[in-house]
Amino acid sequence: IDRHKKLVAARSNWDDLWQEVSEYVLPSRMGFTTKTSKGSYRGERIFDSTALHANSMLAAHMHSALTSPATPWFTMKYDESELNTDDQAMEWLEGCGEKMYSAFSASNFSTQASEMYADLCAFGTGAMFVEAATQEEDFKLQFHALHLGSVCIAENADGVVDTVYHKRMMSARQALQRWKDAEGLDRLKDAMDRTPDKEFPFLHCVMPNEDYQPDNPIPGPKNRRYISYWVAVDDRVIVEENGYFEMPYLVPRWSKVTGDTYGYGPGILARADIRTINEAKKYELAAWEKCIDPP
């Protein structure tokens, strides 16, 4: 919790920048420095919608060009070149690819990926979390496009994102569905009787595991490459400790300056022109009003 507070403080300048960009380019993502009510109108500063349409078109083009749900968008091959000429090995690998495509099609990947692309184009950084659906009887992938204001990241020495802190609001009902056997959630259990939809903050922390055992062929959840903690912030209780073979958070960055953790995107680069166009349109509308309905 303390490290999360420090990462949030280090992200404060980015929050100001993202708030300004969201007000003109992606108003649905507002809420970096100010709280907005769900369903409220957020386009008070928009007088020209060129930037909104441009960002939407760019995100849609990236989605269709990179991860189109209509056509295959990846192939696989072996690191060992000999296996790539083995018919039986390639047949097995092709079967794996078909199963992966089936898993993507059965999940909500397409809708969530489009949201992530919109963030990437506007802010230069996107974030998405992938996990197994917790309320499904059969295994099913579940993707979550995340609001950047809820995500803090840190890089390793190679500049690769290896640490993610995600603050997530969950209702008492949702949390107890997921961690019904967890201890120490007294506030949630009390709220479940009276206000089951009251939301509580949870912190998901994923970072490199110091106890990682690369030589262990079947490591347990706590001995994998990445360690995972779910923390109930109000109760200061770890409700789940797990591990991942790979980083479950996808954090693409459009372009990045050396030394910066977060990226720069077209929405940030064009924000001066966007502001100018909106101010000009604002004065133009005022002039129209005086012409149509003069004093």
PDB file of C-alpha atoms in Angstrom:
ATOM      1  CA  ILE A   1       0.000   0.000   0.000  1.00  0.00           C
ATOM      2  CA  ASP A   2       2.856   2.373   0.797  1.00  0.00           C
ATOM      3  CA  ARG A   3       4.626   1.636  -2.473  1.00  0.00           C
ATOM      4  CA  HIS A   4       1.387   2.220  -4.353  1.00  0.00           C
ATOM      5  CA  LYS A   5       1.069   5.673  -2.780  1.00  0.00           C
ATOM      6  CA  LYS A   6       4.601   6.527  -3.934  1.00  0.00           C
ATOM      7  CA  LEU A   7       3.911   5.307  -7.475  1.00  0.00           C
ATOM      8  CA  VAL A   8       0.715   7.391  -7.591  1.00  0.00           C
ATOM      9  CA  ALA A   9       2.672  10.454  -6.454  1.00  0.00           C
ATOM     10  CA  ALA A  10       5.286   9.841  -9.163  1.00  0.00           C
ATOM     11  CA  ARG A  11       2.475   9.650 -11.746  1.00  0.00           C
ATOM     12  CA  SER A  12       0.877  12.971 -10.738  1.00  0.00           C
ATOM     13  CA  ASN A  13       2.289  14.996 -13.657  1.00  0.00           C
ATOM     14  CA  TRP A  14       1.000  12.389 -16.078  1.00  0.00           C
ATOM     15  CA  ASP A  15      -2.427  12.575 -14.450  1.00  0.00           C
ATOM     16  CA  ASP A  16      -2.581  16.321 -15.205  1.00  0.00           C
ATOM     17  CA  LEU A  17      -1.559  15.700 -18.813  1.00  0.00           C
ATOM     18  CA  TRP A  18      -3.994  12.818 -19.315  1.00  0.00           C
ATOM     19  CA  GLN A  19      -6.819  14.836 -17.767  1.00  0.00           C
ATOM     20  CA  GLU A  20      -6.292  17.632 -20.308  1.00  0.00           C
ATOM     21  CA  VAL A  21      -6.123  15.196 -23.229  1.00  0.00           C
ATOM     22  CA  SER A  22      -9.213  13.301 -22.071  1.00  0.00           C
ATOM     23  CA  GLU A  23     -11.266  16.512 -21.910  1.00  0.00           C
ATOM     24  CA  TYR A  24     -10.725  17.111 -25.648  1.00  0.00           C
ATOM     25  CA  VAL A  25      -9.998  13.673 -27.173  1.00  0.00           C
ATOM     26  CA  LEU A  26     -11.547  10.936 -25.031  1.00  0.00           C
ATOM     27  CA  PRO A  27     -14.058  12.397 -22.556  1.00  0.00           C
ATOM     28  CA  SER A  28     -15.245   8.944 -21.503  1.00  0.00           C
ATOM     29  CA  ARG A  29     -11.869   8.482 -19.757  1.00  0.00           C
ATOM     30  CA  MET A  30     -11.999  11.660 -17.681  1.00  0.00           C
ATOM     31  CA  GLY A  31     -11.370  11.301 -13.969  1.00  0.00           C
ATOM     32  CA  PHE A  32      -7.591  11.478 -13.589  1.00  0.00           C
ATOM     33  CA  THR A  33      -7.533  14.558 -11.362  1.00  0.00           C
ATOM     34  CA  THR A  34     -11.262  15.131 -10.822  1.00  0.00           C
ATOM     35  CA  LYS A  35     -13.985  12.691  -9.894  1.00  0.00           C
ATOM     36  CA  THR A  36     -16.860  12.270 -12.318  1.00  0.00           C
ATOM     37  CA  SER A  37     -20.212  10.669 -11.642  1.00  0.00           C
ATOM     38  CA  LYS A  38     -21.146   7.628 -13.689  1.00  0.00           C
ATOM     39  CA  GLY A  39     -23.247   8.566 -16.697  1.00  0.00           C
ATOM     40  CA  SER A  40     -22.620  12.306 -16.372  1.00  0.00           C
ATOM     41  CA  TYR A  41     -21.988  14.505 -19.417  1.00  0.00           C
ATOM     42  CA  ARG A  42     -18.257  15.071 -19.921  1.00  0.00           C
ATOM     43  CA  GLY A  43     -17.958  17.160 -23.066  1.00  0.00           C
ATOM     44  CA  GLU A  44     -18.173  20.673 -21.635  1.00  0.00           C
ATOM     45  CA  ARG A  45     -14.897  21.786 -23.260  1.00  0.00           C
ATOM     46  CA  ILE A  46     -15.507  20.215 -26.658  1.00  0.00           C
ATOM     47  CA  PHE A  47     -16.704  22.569 -29.415  1.00  0.00           C
ATOM     48  CA  ASP A  48     -15.131  20.666 -32.322  1.00  0.00           C
ATOM     49  CA  SER A  49     -15.285  16.856 -32.565  1.00  0.00           C
ATOM     50  CA  THR A  50     -12.434  16.407 -35.048  1.00  0.00           C
ATOM     51  CA  ALA A  51     -10.059  15.005 -32.424  1.00  0.00           C
ATOM     52  CA  LEU A  52     -12.676  12.555 -31.101  1.00  0.00           C
ATOM     53  CA  HIS A  53     -13.385  11.139 -34.559  1.00  0.00           C
ATOM     54  CA  ALA A  54      -9.686  11.020 -35.487  1.00  0.00           C
ATOM     55  CA  ASN A  55      -8.802   9.095 -32.337  1.00  0.00           C
ATOM     56  CA  SER A  56     -11.708   6.696 -32.872  1.00  0.00           C
ATOM     57  CA  MET A  57     -10.725   6.057 -36.498  1.00  0.00           C
ATOM     58  CA  LEU A  58      -7.074   5.472 -35.633  1.00  0.00           C
ATOM     59  CA  ALA A  59      -7.970   3.060 -32.821  1.00  0.00           C
ATOM     60  CA  ALA A  60     -10.410   1.181 -35.087  1.00  0.00           C
ATOM     61  CA  HIS A  61      -7.783   0.905 -37.827  1.00  0.00           C
ATOM     62  CA  MET A  62      -5.186  -0.457 -35.395  1.00  0.00           C
ATOM     63  CA  HIS A  63      -7.711  -2.970 -34.086  1.00  0.00           C
ATOM     64  CA  SER A  64      -8.611  -4.217 -37.566  1.00  0.00           C
ATOM     65  CA  ALA A  65      -4.990  -4.248 -38.780  1.00  0.00           C
ATOM     66  CA  LEU A  66      -3.341  -5.841 -35.729  1.00  0.00           C
ATOM     67  CA  THR A  67      -5.911  -7.997 -33.941  1.00  0.00           C
ATOM     68  CA  SER A  68      -8.862  -8.350 -36.286  1.00  0.00           C
ATOM     69  CA  PRO A  69     -11.568 -10.688 -34.949  1.00  0.00           C
ATOM     70  CA  ALA A  70     -12.458 -11.627 -38.545  1.00  0.00           C
ATOM     71  CA  THR A  71      -9.065 -12.901 -39.755  1.00  0.00           C
ATOM     72  CA  PRO A  72      -6.120 -14.796 -38.199  1.00  0.00           C
ATOM     73  CA  TRP A  73      -3.648 -12.259 -36.814  1.00  0.00           C
ATOM     74  CA  PHE A  74      -0.782 -14.383 -35.497  1.00  0.00           C
ATOM     75  CA  THR A  75       1.179 -17.514 -36.373  1.00  0.00           C
ATOM     76  CA  MET A  76       3.648 -19.548 -34.361  1.00  0.00           C
ATOM     77  CA  LYS A  77       6.913 -21.341 -35.006  1.00  0.00           C
ATOM     78  CA  TYR A  78       9.517 -23.194 -32.963  1.00  0.00           C
ATOM     79  CA  ASP A  79      12.762 -21.714 -31.698  1.00  0.00           C
ATOM     80  CA  GLU A  80      14.498 -24.878 -32.934  1.00  0.00           C
ATOM     81  CA  SER A  81      14.550 -24.611 -36.724  1.00  0.00           C
ATOM     82  CA  GLU A  82      14.568 -28.416 -37.156  1.00  0.00           C
ATOM     83  CA  LEU A  83      11.082 -28.670 -35.686  1.00  0.00           C
ATOM     84  CA  ASN A  84       9.753 -26.157 -38.227  1.00  0.00           C
ATOM     85  CA  THR A  85      10.385 -28.730 -40.974  1.00  0.00           C
ATOM     86  CA  ASP A  86       8.824 -31.635 -39.048  1.00  0.00           C
ATOM     87  CA  ASP A  87       5.285 -32.266 -40.327  1.00  0.00           C
ATOM     88  CA  GLN A  88       4.060 -33.860 -37.102  1.00  0.00           C
ATOM     89  CA  ALA A  89       5.458 -31.063 -34.942  1.00  0.00           C
ATOM     90  CA  MET A  90       3.996 -28.354 -37.191  1.00  0.00           C
ATOM     91  CA  GLU A  91       0.607 -30.100 -37.180  1.00  0.00           C
ATOM     92  CA  TRP A  92       0.617 -30.046 -33.377  1.00  0.00           C
ATOM     93  CA  LEU A  93       1.583 -26.359 -33.340  1.00  0.00           C
ATOM     94  CA  GLU A  94      -1.174 -25.524 -35.821  1.00  0.00           C
ATOM     95  CA  GLY A  95      -3.660 -27.249 -33.524  1.00  0.00           C
ATOM     96  CA  CYS A  96      -2.423 -25.098 -30.627  1.00  0.00           C
ATOM     97  CA  GLY A  97      -2.998 -21.970 -32.705  1.00  0.00           C
ATOM     98  CA  GLU A  98      -6.559 -23.038 -33.493  1.00  0.00           C
ATOM     99  CA  LYS A  99      -7.282 -23.560 -29.794  1.00  0.00           C
ATOM    100  CA  MET A 100      -5.853 -20.128 -28.997  1.00  0.00           C
ATOM    101  CA  TYR A 101      -8.066 -18.488 -31.629  1.00  0.00           C
ATOM    102  CA  SER A 102     -11.073 -20.332 -30.207  1.00  0.00           C
ATOM    103  CA  ALA A 103     -10.202 -19.042 -26.734  1.00  0.00           C
ATOM    104  CA  PHE A 104      -9.945 -15.463 -28.028  1.00  0.00           C
ATOM    105  CA  SER A 105     -13.259 -15.776 -29.880  1.00  0.00           C
ATOM    106  CA  ALA A 106     -15.042 -17.118 -26.797  1.00  0.00           C
ATOM    107  CA  SER A 107     -13.725 -14.289 -24.634  1.00  0.00           C
ATOM    108  CA  ASN A 108     -14.396 -10.549 -24.561  1.00  0.00           C
ATOM    109  CA  PHE A 109     -10.992  -9.760 -26.076  1.00  0.00           C
ATOM    110  CA  SER A 110     -12.280  -7.870 -29.125  1.00  0.00           C
ATOM    111  CA  THR A 111     -14.390  -5.342 -27.222  1.00  0.00           C
ATOM    112  CA  GLN A 112     -11.757  -4.743 -24.557  1.00  0.00           C
ATOM    113  CA  ALA A 113      -8.914  -4.474 -27.080  1.00  0.00           C
ATOM    114  CA  SER A 114     -10.762  -1.669 -28.889  1.00  0.00           C
ATOM    115  CA  GLU A 115     -10.948   0.254 -25.599  1.00  0.00           C
ATOM    116  CA  MET A 116      -7.229  -0.265 -24.999  1.00  0.00           C
ATOM    117  CA  TYR A 117      -6.366   0.976 -28.501  1.00  0.00           C
ATOM    118  CA  ALA A 118      -8.383   4.145 -27.881  1.00  0.00           C
ATOM    119  CA  ASP A 119      -6.330   4.823 -24.735  1.00  0.00           C
ATOM    120  CA  LEU A 120      -3.084   4.045 -26.543  1.00  0.00           C
ATOM    121  CA  CYS A 121      -3.828   6.511 -29.351  1.00  0.00           C
ATOM    122  CA  ALA A 122      -5.005   9.277 -27.038  1.00  0.00           C
ATOM    123  CA  PHE A 123      -2.598   8.987 -24.112  1.00  0.00           C
ATOM    124  CA  GLY A 124       0.316   6.985 -25.522  1.00  0.00           C
ATOM    125  CA  THR A 125      -0.163   4.259 -22.907  1.00  0.00           C
ATOM    126  CA  GLY A 126      -2.759   1.512 -22.658  1.00  0.00           C
ATOM    127  CA  ALA A 127      -3.425  -1.147 -20.047  1.00  0.00           C
ATOM    128  CA  MET A 128      -5.321  -4.423 -20.130  1.00  0.00           C
ATOM    129  CA  PHE A 129      -5.532  -7.296 -17.661  1.00  0.00           C
ATOM    130  CA  VAL A 130      -6.183 -10.922 -18.640  1.00  0.00           C
ATOM    131  CA  GLU A 131      -7.297 -13.662 -16.269  1.00  0.00           C
ATOM    132  CA  ALA A 132      -9.486 -16.728 -16.102  1.00  0.00           C
ATOM    133  CA  ALA A 133     -13.144 -15.867 -15.570  1.00  0.00           C
ATOM    134  CA  THR A 134     -13.927 -16.461 -11.902  1.00  0.00           C
ATOM    135  CA  GLN A 135     -17.680 -17.096 -12.254  1.00  0.00           C
ATOM    136  CA  GLU A 136     -17.553 -19.528 -15.174  1.00  0.00           C
ATOM    137  CA  GLU A 137     -17.763 -23.292 -14.680  1.00  0.00           C
ATOM    138  CA  ASP A 138     -15.512 -23.974 -17.680  1.00  0.00           C
ATOM    139  CA  PHE A 139     -12.203 -22.224 -18.314  1.00  0.00           C
ATOM    140  CA  LYS A 140     -12.694 -18.921 -20.122  1.00  0.00           C
ATOM    141  CA  LEU A 141     -10.411 -15.957 -20.657  1.00  0.00           C
ATOM    142  CA  GLN A 142     -11.556 -12.627 -19.281  1.00  0.00           C
ATOM    143  CA  PHE A 143     -10.003  -9.341 -20.449  1.00  0.00           C
ATOM    144  CA  HIS A 144     -10.299  -5.989 -18.668  1.00  0.00           C
ATOM    145  CA  ALA A 145      -9.343  -2.700 -20.379  1.00  0.00           C
ATOM    146  CA  LEU A 146      -8.220  -0.511 -17.482  1.00  0.00           C
ATOM    147  CA  HIS A 147      -8.556   3.202 -16.808  1.00  0.00           C
ATOM    148  CA  LEU A 148      -5.017   4.599 -16.707  1.00  0.00           C
ATOM    149  CA  GLY A 149      -5.854   6.504 -13.537  1.00  0.00           C
ATOM    150  CA  SER A 150      -6.112   3.174 -11.706  1.00  0.00           C
ATOM    151  CA  VAL A 151      -2.793   1.754 -12.936  1.00  0.00           C
ATOM    152  CA  CYS A 152       0.779   2.373 -11.782  1.00  0.00           C
ATOM    153  CA  ILE A 153       3.730   0.693 -13.500  1.00  0.00           C
ATOM    154  CA  ALA A 154       7.457   0.266 -12.948  1.00  0.00           C
ATOM    155  CA  GLU A 155      10.185  -0.951 -15.295  1.00  0.00           C
ATOM    156  CA  ASN A 156      13.136  -3.283 -14.855  1.00  0.00           C
ATOM    157  CA  ALA A 157      16.714  -2.433 -15.835  1.00  0.00           C
ATOM    158  CA  ASP A 158      15.934  -3.225 -19.494  1.00  0.00           C
ATOM    159  CA  GLY A 159      13.004  -0.798 -19.656  1.00  0.00           C
ATOM    160  CA  VAL A 160      10.396  -3.580 -19.668  1.00  0.00           C
ATOM    161  CA  VAL A 161       7.279  -3.196 -17.520  1.00  0.00           C
ATOM    162  CA  ASP A 162       7.613  -5.893 -14.852  1.00  0.00           C
ATOM    163  CA  THR A 163       5.591  -4.353 -11.987  1.00  0.00           C
ATOM    164  CA  VAL A 164       1.950  -3.266 -12.088  1.00  0.00           C
ATOM    165  CA  TYR A 165      -0.217  -1.934  -9.277  1.00  0.00           C
ATOM    166  CA  HIS A 166      -3.904  -1.773 -10.147  1.00  0.00           C
ATOM    167  CA  LYS A 167      -6.479  -0.195  -7.835  1.00  0.00           C
ATOM    168  CA  ARG A 168      -9.888  -1.694  -8.469  1.00  0.00           C
ATOM    169  CA  MET A 169     -13.227  -0.821  -6.899  1.00  0.00           C
ATOM    170  CA  MET A 170     -15.426  -3.841  -6.193  1.00  0.00           C
ATOM    171  CA  SER A 171     -18.801  -4.099  -4.521  1.00  0.00           C
ATOM    172  CA  ALA A 172     -19.139  -6.182  -1.372  1.00  0.00           C
ATOM    173  CA  ARG A 173     -21.103  -8.731  -3.366  1.00  0.00           C
ATOM    174  CA  GLN A 174     -18.462  -9.019  -6.102  1.00  0.00           C
ATOM    175  CA  ALA A 175     -15.600  -9.316  -3.633  1.00  0.00           C
ATOM    176  CA  LEU A 176     -17.268 -11.997  -1.548  1.00  0.00           C
ATOM    177  CA  GLN A 177     -18.165 -13.926  -4.685  1.00  0.00           C
ATOM    178  CA  ARG A 178     -14.480 -14.019  -5.506  1.00  0.00           C
ATOM    179  CA  TRP A 179     -13.054 -14.487  -2.013  1.00  0.00           C
ATOM    180  CA  LYS A 180     -15.871 -16.041  -0.027  1.00  0.00           C
ATOM    181  CA  ASP A 181     -13.451 -17.949   2.228  1.00  0.00           C
ATOM    182  CA  ALA A 182     -11.046 -15.037   2.860  1.00  0.00           C
ATOM    183  CA  GLU A 183     -10.492 -13.954   6.443  1.00  0.00           C
ATOM    184  CA  GLY A 184     -10.428 -10.399   7.770  1.00  0.00           C
ATOM    185  CA  LEU A 185     -13.086  -8.949   5.449  1.00  0.00           C
ATOM    186  CA  ASP A 186     -15.339  -7.844   8.286  1.00  0.00           C
ATOM    187  CA  ARG A 187     -16.360  -4.552   6.633  1.00  0.00           C
ATOM    188  CA  LEU A 188     -17.452  -6.313   3.469  1.00  0.00           C
ATOM    189  CA  LYS A 189     -19.425  -8.962   5.329  1.00  0.00           C
ATOM    190  CA  ASP A 190     -21.193  -6.280   7.360  1.00  0.00           C
ATOM    191  CA  ALA A 191     -21.998  -4.335   4.182  1.00  0.00           C
ATOM    192  CA  MET A 192     -23.269  -7.490   2.463  1.00  0.00           C
ATOM    193  CA  ASP A 193     -26.267  -7.632   4.796  1.00  0.00           C
ATOM    194  CA  ARG A 194     -27.329  -3.996   4.299  1.00  0.00           C
ATOM    195  CA  THR A 195     -25.658  -2.509   1.208  1.00  0.00           C
ATOM    196  CA  PRO A 196     -24.285  -5.321  -1.002  1.00  0.00           C
ATOM    197  CA  ASP A 197     -23.561  -2.879  -3.862  1.00  0.00           C
ATOM    198  CA  LYS A 198     -21.352  -0.576  -1.774  1.00  0.00           C
ATOM    199  CA  GLU A 199     -17.901  -0.432  -3.349  1.00  0.00           C
ATOM    200  CA  PHE A 200     -14.574  -1.006  -1.602  1.00  0.00           C
ATOM    201  CA  PRO A 201     -11.012  -0.457  -2.891  1.00  0.00           C
ATOM    202  CA  PHE A 202      -8.791  -3.421  -3.691  1.00  0.00           C
ATOM    203  CA  LEU A 203      -5.187  -3.356  -4.836  1.00  0.00           C
ATOM    204  CA  HIS A 204      -3.776  -5.952  -7.227  1.00  0.00           C
ATOM    205  CA  CYS A 205       0.023  -6.062  -7.148  1.00  0.00           C
ATOM    206  CA  VAL A 206       2.018  -8.097  -9.696  1.00  0.00           C
ATOM    207  CA  MET A 207       5.808  -8.037  -9.577  1.00  0.00           C
ATOM    208  CA  PRO A 208       8.861 -10.277 -10.168  1.00  0.00           C
ATOM    209  CA  ASN A 209       9.025 -13.162  -7.719  1.00  0.00           C
ATOM    210  CA  GLU A 210      12.196 -13.336  -5.627  1.00  0.00           C
ATOM    211  CA  ASP A 211      11.480 -17.034  -4.995  1.00  0.00           C
ATOM    212  CA  TYR A 212      11.165 -17.887  -8.680  1.00  0.00           C
ATOM    213  CA  GLN A 213      12.555 -21.336  -9.495  1.00  0.00           C
ATOM    214  CA  PRO A 214      13.431 -21.490 -13.225  1.00  0.00           C
ATOM    215  CA  ASP A 215      14.698 -25.065 -12.944  1.00  0.00           C
ATOM    216  CA  ASN A 216      11.456 -26.342 -11.422  1.00  0.00           C
ATOM    217  CA  PRO A 217       9.405 -27.892 -14.296  1.00  0.00           C
ATOM    218  CA  ILE A 218       6.085 -27.586 -12.412  1.00  0.00           C
ATOM    219  CA  PRO A 219       6.389 -24.655  -9.972  1.00  0.00           C
ATOM    220  CA  GLY A 220       3.587 -23.924  -7.552  1.00  0.00           C
ATOM    221  CA  PRO A 221       1.653 -20.654  -7.821  1.00  0.00           C
ATOM    222  CA  LYS A 222       3.928 -18.907  -5.322  1.00  0.00           C
ATOM    223  CA  ASN A 223       7.129 -20.015  -7.099  1.00  0.00           C
ATOM    224  CA  ARG A 224       6.380 -18.762 -10.597  1.00  0.00           C
ATOM    225  CA  ARG A 225       8.105 -15.889 -12.404  1.00  0.00           C
ATOM    226  CA  TYR A 226       5.620 -13.269 -11.155  1.00  0.00           C
ATOM    227  CA  ILE A 227       4.016 -13.058  -7.724  1.00  0.00           C
ATOM    228  CA  SER A 228       0.510 -11.675  -7.307  1.00  0.00           C
ATOM    229  CA  TYR A 229      -1.224 -10.147  -4.289  1.00  0.00           C
ATOM    230  CA  TRP A 230      -4.820  -8.973  -3.930  1.00  0.00           C
ATOM    231  CA  VAL A 231      -5.089  -6.556  -0.999  1.00  0.00           C
ATOM    232  CA  ALA A 232      -8.244  -5.232   0.675  1.00  0.00           C
ATOM    233  CA  VAL A 233      -7.104  -1.637   1.239  1.00  0.00           C
ATOM    234  CA  ASP A 234      -9.564  -0.646   3.978  1.00  0.00           C
ATOM    235  CA  ASP A 235      -8.959  -3.793   6.016  1.00  0.00           C
ATOM    236  CA  ARG A 236      -5.241  -3.951   5.068  1.00  0.00           C
ATOM    237  CA  VAL A 237      -5.561  -7.685   4.466  1.00  0.00           C
ATOM    238  CA  ILE A 238      -4.061  -9.863   1.722  1.00  0.00           C
ATOM    239  CA  VAL A 239      -7.067 -11.806   0.445  1.00  0.00           C
ATOM    240  CA  GLU A 240      -5.257 -13.755  -2.278  1.00  0.00           C
ATOM    241  CA  GLU A 241      -1.647 -14.691  -3.005  1.00  0.00           C
ATOM    242  CA  ASN A 242      -0.930 -16.316  -6.336  1.00  0.00           C
ATOM    243  CA  GLY A 243       1.563 -16.372  -9.178  1.00  0.00           C
ATOM    244  CA  TYR A 244       1.836 -16.166 -12.973  1.00  0.00           C
ATOM    245  CA  PHE A 245       4.152 -17.689 -15.547  1.00  0.00           C
ATOM    246  CA  GLU A 246       3.908 -14.479 -17.598  1.00  0.00           C
ATOM    247  CA  MET A 247       2.921 -10.883 -16.851  1.00  0.00           C
ATOM    248  CA  PRO A 248      -0.922 -10.819 -16.943  1.00  0.00           C
ATOM    249  CA  TYR A 249      -1.030  -7.046 -17.538  1.00  0.00           C
ATOM    250  CA  LEU A 250      -0.527  -5.815 -21.101  1.00  0.00           C
ATOM    251  CA  VAL A 251       0.882  -2.272 -21.086  1.00  0.00           C
ATOM    252  CA  PRO A 252       1.681  -1.064 -24.629  1.00  0.00           C
ATOM    253  CA  ARG A 253       3.253   2.355 -25.098  1.00  0.00           C
ATOM    254  CA  TRP A 254       3.089   4.301 -28.369  1.00  0.00           C
ATOM    255  CA  SER A 255       6.517   5.938 -28.007  1.00  0.00           C
ATOM    256  CA  LYS A 256       8.668   6.554 -24.971  1.00  0.00           C
ATOM    257  CA  VAL A 257      11.374   8.997 -23.986  1.00  0.00           C
ATOM    258  CA  THR A 258      14.378   7.505 -22.232  1.00  0.00           C
ATOM    259  CA  GLY A 259      13.903   7.847 -18.498  1.00  0.00           C
ATOM    260  CA  ASP A 260      10.109   8.128 -18.688  1.00  0.00           C
ATOM    261  CA  THR A 261       7.912   5.225 -17.649  1.00  0.00           C
ATOM    262  CA  TYR A 262       4.733   6.182 -19.486  1.00  0.00           C
ATOM    263  CA  GLY A 263       4.402   6.784 -23.225  1.00  0.00           C
ATOM    264  CA  TYR A 264       3.485   9.612 -25.571  1.00  0.00           C
ATOM    265  CA  GLY A 265       0.761   9.246 -28.200  1.00  0.00           C
ATOM    266  CA  PRO A 266      -0.836  11.215 -31.037  1.00  0.00           C
ATOM    267  CA  GLY A 267      -3.374  12.766 -28.660  1.00  0.00           C
ATOM    268  CA  ILE A 268      -0.585  14.276 -26.554  1.00  0.00           C
ATOM    269  CA  LEU A 269       1.457  15.412 -29.539  1.00  0.00           C
ATOM    270  CA  ALA A 270      -1.532  17.172 -31.140  1.00  0.00           C
ATOM    271  CA  ARG A 271      -3.031  18.686 -28.003  1.00  0.00           C
ATOM    272  CA  ALA A 272      -1.898  22.257 -28.835  1.00  0.00           C
ATOM    273  CA  ASP A 273      -3.707  22.141 -32.198  1.00  0.00           C
ATOM    274  CA  ILE A 274      -6.725  20.473 -30.588  1.00  0.00           C
ATOM    275  CA  ARG A 275      -7.041  23.214 -27.976  1.00  0.00           C
ATOM    276  CA  THR A 276      -6.621  25.931 -30.613  1.00  0.00           C
ATOM    277  CA  ILE A 277      -9.343  24.451 -32.847  1.00  0.00           C
ATOM    278  CA  ASN A 278     -11.774  24.144 -29.941  1.00  0.00           C
ATOM    279  CA  GLU A 279     -11.162  27.722 -28.776  1.00  0.00           C
ATOM    280  CA  ALA A 280     -11.582  29.020 -32.321  1.00  0.00           C
ATOM    281  CA  LYS A 281     -14.823  27.087 -32.699  1.00  0.00           C
ATOM    282  CA  LYS A 282     -16.030  28.469 -29.366  1.00  0.00           C
ATOM    283  CA  TYR A 283     -15.554  32.068 -30.554  1.00  0.00           C
ATOM    284  CA  GLU A 284     -17.039  31.224 -33.935  1.00  0.00           C
ATOM    285  CA  LEU A 285     -20.214  29.942 -32.256  1.00  0.00           C
ATOM    286  CA  ALA A 286     -20.379  33.102 -30.159  1.00  0.00           C
ATOM    287  CA  ALA A 287     -20.119  35.205 -33.321  1.00  0.00           C
ATOM    288  CA  TRP A 288     -22.911  33.172 -34.956  1.00  0.00           C
ATOM    289  CA  GLU A 289     -25.150  33.775 -31.964  1.00  0.00           C
ATOM    290  CA  LYS A 290     -24.662  37.536 -32.218  1.00  0.00           C
ATOM    291  CA  CYS A 291     -25.406  37.481 -35.950  1.00  0.00           C
ATOM    292  CA  ILE A 292     -28.502  35.307 -35.620  1.00  0.00           C
ATOM    293  CA  ASP A 293     -29.878  37.028 -32.513  1.00  0.00           C
ATOM    294  CA  PRO A 294     -28.207  40.468 -32.318  1.00  0.00           C
ATOM    295  CA  PRO A 295     -28.557  42.796 -29.288  1.00  0.00           C
TER     296      PRO A 295
END
